[in-house]
Amino acid sequence: MFHTRVIVAKNPEQVGKFTADKFEEEIQRKPSCVIGLATGSTPLPLYRELIAREKAGLIDFSKVRSANLDEYKGLAPTHEQSYRKFMQDNLLDHISIKPENTIVPLGLAEDVDAMCKAYEEKIEEWGGVDLQLLGIGHDGHIGFNEPDDNFPTMTHEVKLTEMTINANKRFFNSVDEVPKAAFTMGIGTIMSAKKIVMMVTGADKKEILKKTFWGPVDPKVPASILQFHPDVTLICDEDAYPF
Ligand code: F6R
């Protein structure tokens, strides 16, 4: 562990509140900041808190831009299980962010290379991600960057591992309906963010959390690359904290 700051919260709700503090601070510092967003169960307390804070007049999202980490290949933005729909339902529809200021990789892209390139260019045109939110998979994935022999760099298509397909099947009628591929920001895209905040909750994440920040940097644990980022804050609950 090199630069990572660690905050241990009591429970997932408090992890959400502490992470919301980081976002509030960033938006106050730069009202038009670019935030990188994630889906999954872990950020839900954060998103509830952000919605509440805007309603209470503490945050103003009207100038903020957002870029999501990933999307399933082949799902339309309106598909119940698409990450775009998840973001609309759990955050974007409830805050003042402008629709044109939110991007999620396009699941239905026909020309995958062109879509991935345009995604990178849009983030660059916005001046890069100021604060990137991350969760972590049980195999150490961030975004959909799965364990590999190297660290993939920019936004690209990935084949999902059996572990990730099984972890995500709870949201679909059957495992056959879970998409087998996805589009994701690369490790390079994520590492280019100026600041990163990772939320981790639950005892089932303890082992991978230990490997990530207290083990060797290894592409077999993709999140371990975060040890090389100069500004990472890890916010975990007591159940996930490995010590
Ligand atoms: C989601 C994403 C994934 C999740 C990870 C953990 O956009 O990028 O890497 O952060 O799979 O998911 P949860 O929070 O559901 O345990």
Coordinates of C-alpha atoms and ligand atoms in Angstrom, one line a residue:
M1 CA 0.0 0.0 0.0
F2 CA 1.5 3.3 -1.1
H3 CA -0.7 6.3 -1.2
T4 CA -4.1 4.9 -0.3
R5 CA -6.1 6.6 2.4
V6 CA -8.4 4.2 4.3
I7 CA -11.6 5.1 6.1
V8 CA -13.4 2.4 8.1
A9 CA -17.1 3.1 8.5
K10 CA -19.5 1.2 10.8
N11 CA -21.9 -0.1 8.1
P12 CA -22.9 0.4 4.4
E13 CA -25.1 3.4 5.2
Q14 CA -22.1 5.2 6.8
V15 CA -19.9 4.2 3.9
G16 CA -22.5 5.9 1.6
K17 CA -22.4 9.0 3.7
F18 CA -18.6 9.3 3.9
T19 CA -18.4 8.7 0.1
A20 CA -21.1 11.3 -0.4
D21 CA -18.9 13.8 1.5
K22 CA -16.2 13.3 -1.1
F23 CA -18.6 14.0 -3.9
E24 CA -20.1 17.0 -2.2
E25 CA -16.6 18.4 -1.6
E26 CA -15.6 17.9 -5.3
I27 CA -18.8 19.5 -6.6
Q28 CA -18.4 22.4 -4.3
R29 CA -14.8 22.8 -5.5
K30 CA -15.7 22.5 -9.2
P31 CA -19.4 22.8 -10.0
S32 CA -18.8 21.4 -13.5
C33 CA -16.6 18.5 -12.4
V34 CA -16.7 15.2 -14.2
I35 CA -17.6 12.3 -11.9
G36 CA -17.1 8.6 -12.8
L37 CA -19.9 6.4 -11.7
A38 CA -20.4 2.7 -11.0
T39 CA -23.4 0.4 -10.8
G40 CA -23.9 -2.6 -8.5
S41 CA -25.3 -3.0 -4.9
T42 CA -22.4 -1.2 -3.1
P43 CA -23.1 2.4 -4.4
L44 CA -26.8 2.4 -3.6
P45 CA -26.5 4.0 -0.1
L46 CA -24.3 6.7 -1.8
Y47 CA -26.8 7.4 -4.5
R48 CA -29.7 7.7 -2.0
E49 CA -27.5 10.1 0.0
L50 CA -26.6 12.2 -3.0
I51 CA -30.3 12.5 -4.0
A52 CA -31.2 13.6 -0.4
R53 CA -28.4 16.1 -0.3
E54 CA -29.4 17.8 -3.5
K55 CA -33.0 17.9 -2.2
A56 CA -31.7 19.5 1.0
G57 CA -29.8 22.1 -1.0
L58 CA -26.3 20.9 -0.1
I59 CA -25.3 19.8 -3.7
D60 CA -26.1 21.2 -7.1
F61 CA -25.7 18.7 -10.0
S62 CA -26.9 21.1 -12.7
K63 CA -23.4 21.6 -14.1
V64 CA -21.9 18.2 -13.3
R65 CA -20.9 15.8 -16.0
S66 CA -20.9 12.0 -15.4
A67 CA -19.3 9.0 -17.2
N68 CA -20.2 5.5 -16.2
L69 CA -17.6 2.7 -16.0
D70 CA -19.4 0.0 -18.0
E71 CA -22.4 -1.5 -19.8
Y72 CA -23.5 -4.9 -20.9
K73 CA -23.0 -5.7 -24.6
G74 CA -26.3 -6.2 -26.4
L75 CA -28.6 -4.5 -23.9
A76 CA -30.6 -1.4 -25.0
P77 CA -30.4 1.6 -22.7
T78 CA -34.1 1.0 -21.7
H79 CA -33.5 -2.7 -20.9
E80 CA -34.5 -3.4 -17.3
Q81 CA -31.0 -4.8 -16.5
S82 CA -28.9 -2.3 -18.5
Y83 CA -26.5 -0.2 -16.5
R84 CA -28.0 3.0 -18.2
K85 CA -31.4 2.1 -16.8
F86 CA -29.9 1.3 -13.4
M87 CA -28.3 4.8 -13.3
Q88 CA -31.5 6.5 -14.4
D89 CA -33.6 4.7 -11.8
N90 CA -31.1 5.0 -8.9
L91 CA -29.6 8.4 -9.4
L92 CA -29.8 10.4 -12.6
D93 CA -33.6 10.7 -12.8
H94 CA -33.7 12.1 -9.3
I95 CA -31.0 14.9 -9.5
S96 CA -30.6 18.0 -11.6
I97 CA -27.9 16.7 -13.9
K98 CA -28.6 17.3 -17.6
P99 CA -29.2 14.2 -19.7
E100 CA -26.7 15.3 -22.3
N101 CA -24.1 15.6 -19.5
T102 CA -24.3 11.9 -18.7
I103 CA -22.6 9.1 -20.6
V104 CA -22.7 5.3 -20.4
P105 CA -21.0 3.0 -23.0
L106 CA -23.6 2.1 -25.6
G107 CA -24.7 -1.6 -25.2
L108 CA -26.1 -1.7 -28.7
A109 CA -23.0 -0.2 -30.5
E110 CA -22.6 -1.7 -34.0
D111 CA -19.1 -0.4 -34.5
V112 CA -17.5 -1.4 -31.1
D113 CA -14.1 0.2 -31.8
A114 CA -15.6 3.5 -32.9
M115 CA -17.9 3.6 -29.8
C116 CA -15.1 2.8 -27.4
K117 CA -12.8 5.5 -29.1
A118 CA -15.6 8.1 -29.0
Y119 CA -16.2 7.3 -25.3
E120 CA -12.5 8.0 -24.5
E121 CA -12.6 11.2 -26.6
K122 CA -15.7 12.5 -24.8
I123 CA -14.0 12.1 -21.4
E124 CA -10.9 13.8 -22.8
E125 CA -13.0 16.7 -24.2
W126 CA -14.5 17.1 -20.8
G127 CA -11.0 17.4 -19.3
G128 CA -10.8 14.0 -17.8
V129 CA -12.6 12.4 -14.8
D130 CA -12.1 14.5 -11.6
L131 CA -13.5 11.9 -9.1
Q132 CA -14.0 8.2 -10.1
L133 CA -16.2 5.9 -8.0
L134 CA -15.3 2.2 -7.9
G135 CA -16.7 -0.9 -6.4
I136 CA -14.8 -4.2 -6.5
G137 CA -15.7 -7.7 -7.7
H138 CA -14.9 -10.8 -5.7
D139 CA -12.1 -11.6 -8.2
G140 CA -10.7 -8.1 -7.9
H141 CA -12.3 -6.7 -11.0
I142 CA -12.9 -2.9 -11.4
G143 CA -15.4 -1.9 -14.0
F144 CA -15.5 -5.1 -16.0
N145 CA -11.7 -5.5 -16.1
E146 CA -11.3 -9.1 -15.1
P147 CA -8.1 -10.9 -13.9
D148 CA -5.8 -11.2 -16.9
D149 CA -2.1 -11.5 -17.8
N150 CA -1.9 -7.7 -18.3
F151 CA -3.7 -4.5 -17.4
P152 CA -6.0 -3.6 -20.3
T153 CA -5.8 0.1 -21.0
M154 CA -8.6 2.0 -22.6
T155 CA -12.4 1.5 -23.1
H156 CA -12.9 -1.9 -24.7
E157 CA -15.0 -5.0 -25.0
V158 CA -14.6 -7.9 -22.5
K159 CA -15.8 -11.4 -22.2
L160 CA -17.2 -11.9 -18.8
T161 CA -15.8 -14.6 -16.5
E162 CA -18.0 -17.4 -15.1
M163 CA -17.6 -15.9 -11.6
T164 CA -19.0 -12.5 -12.8
I165 CA -21.8 -14.1 -14.8
N166 CA -22.8 -16.1 -11.8
A167 CA -22.6 -13.1 -9.5
N168 CA -24.9 -11.1 -11.8
K169 CA -27.4 -13.8 -12.5
R170 CA -29.5 -12.7 -9.5
F171 CA -30.7 -9.8 -11.6
F172 CA -31.9 -11.9 -14.5
N173 CA -34.6 -14.7 -14.9
S174 CA -31.9 -17.3 -15.6
V175 CA -28.1 -17.5 -16.1
D176 CA -28.7 -17.9 -19.9
E177 CA -30.1 -14.3 -20.0
V178 CA -27.0 -12.8 -18.5
P179 CA -24.9 -11.1 -21.3
K180 CA -21.6 -12.9 -21.8
A181 CA -19.7 -9.7 -22.9
A182 CA -19.6 -6.0 -21.8
F183 CA -17.9 -2.7 -22.6
T184 CA -15.8 -1.2 -19.9
M185 CA -13.4 1.7 -19.2
G186 CA -10.0 0.2 -19.2
I187 CA -7.5 0.2 -16.3
G188 CA -5.8 3.1 -18.1
T189 CA -9.0 5.1 -18.3
I190 CA -9.6 4.5 -14.6
M191 CA -6.0 5.3 -13.6
S192 CA -6.3 8.6 -15.5
A193 CA -8.9 9.9 -13.1
K194 CA -7.5 12.6 -10.8
K195 CA -9.0 11.2 -7.7
I196 CA -10.5 7.8 -7.0
V197 CA -12.8 6.6 -4.2
M198 CA -13.5 2.9 -3.8
M199 CA -16.5 1.7 -1.7
V200 CA -16.3 -1.8 -0.3
T201 CA -18.9 -3.4 2.1
G202 CA -19.6 -6.9 3.5
A203 CA -17.5 -9.7 4.9
D204 CA -17.5 -11.5 1.5
K205 CA -15.2 -8.7 0.2
K206 CA -12.6 -8.9 3.0
E207 CA -10.3 -11.4 1.3
I208 CA -10.1 -9.6 -2.0
L209 CA -9.8 -6.2 -0.3
K210 CA -6.7 -7.5 1.5
K211 CA -5.2 -8.8 -1.7
T212 CA -5.9 -5.6 -3.5
F213 CA -4.3 -3.0 -1.2
W214 CA -2.0 -5.2 1.0
G215 CA -0.7 -7.7 -1.6
P216 CA 1.5 -7.4 -4.7
V217 CA 0.3 -5.4 -7.7
D218 CA -0.7 -8.1 -10.1
P219 CA -3.0 -8.1 -13.2
K220 CA -4.6 -11.3 -11.7
V221 CA -6.0 -8.9 -9.1
P222 CA -6.9 -5.9 -11.4
A223 CA -7.8 -3.5 -8.6
S224 CA -4.3 -3.9 -7.1
I225 CA -3.1 -1.4 -9.7
L226 CA -4.8 1.3 -7.5
Q227 CA -1.7 1.1 -5.2
F228 CA 0.1 3.0 -7.9
H229 CA -2.5 5.8 -8.1
P230 CA -1.5 9.0 -6.2
D231 CA -5.0 9.8 -4.8
V232 CA -7.2 6.9 -3.8
T233 CA -9.5 6.8 -0.8
L234 CA -10.8 3.4 0.2
I235 CA -14.0 3.6 2.2
C236 CA -15.0 0.3 3.6
D237 CA -17.2 -1.0 6.4
E238 CA -16.0 -2.9 9.5
D239 CA -17.2 -6.2 7.9
A240 CA -15.0 -5.7 4.9
Y241 CA -11.9 -4.3 6.6
P242 CA -9.3 -7.1 6.7
F243 CA -7.6 -6.2 10.0
Ligands
F6R1 C1 -20.2 -1.8 -11.9 C2 -18.8 -2.2 -11.8 C3 -18.4 -3.5 -11.0 C4 -18.9 -3.5 -9.6 C5 -18.5 -4.8 -8.9 C6 -19.1 -4.9 -7.5 O1 -20.3 -0.7 -12.7 O2 -18.0 -1.6 -12.4 O3 -17.0 -3.5 -11.1 O4 -18.4 -2.4 -8.9 O5 -18.9 -5.9 -9.7 O6 -20.4 -5.0 -7.6 P1 -21.3 -5.0 -6.2 O7 -21.3 -3.6 -5.7 O8 -22.7 -5.3 -6.7 O9 -20.8 -6.0 -5.3

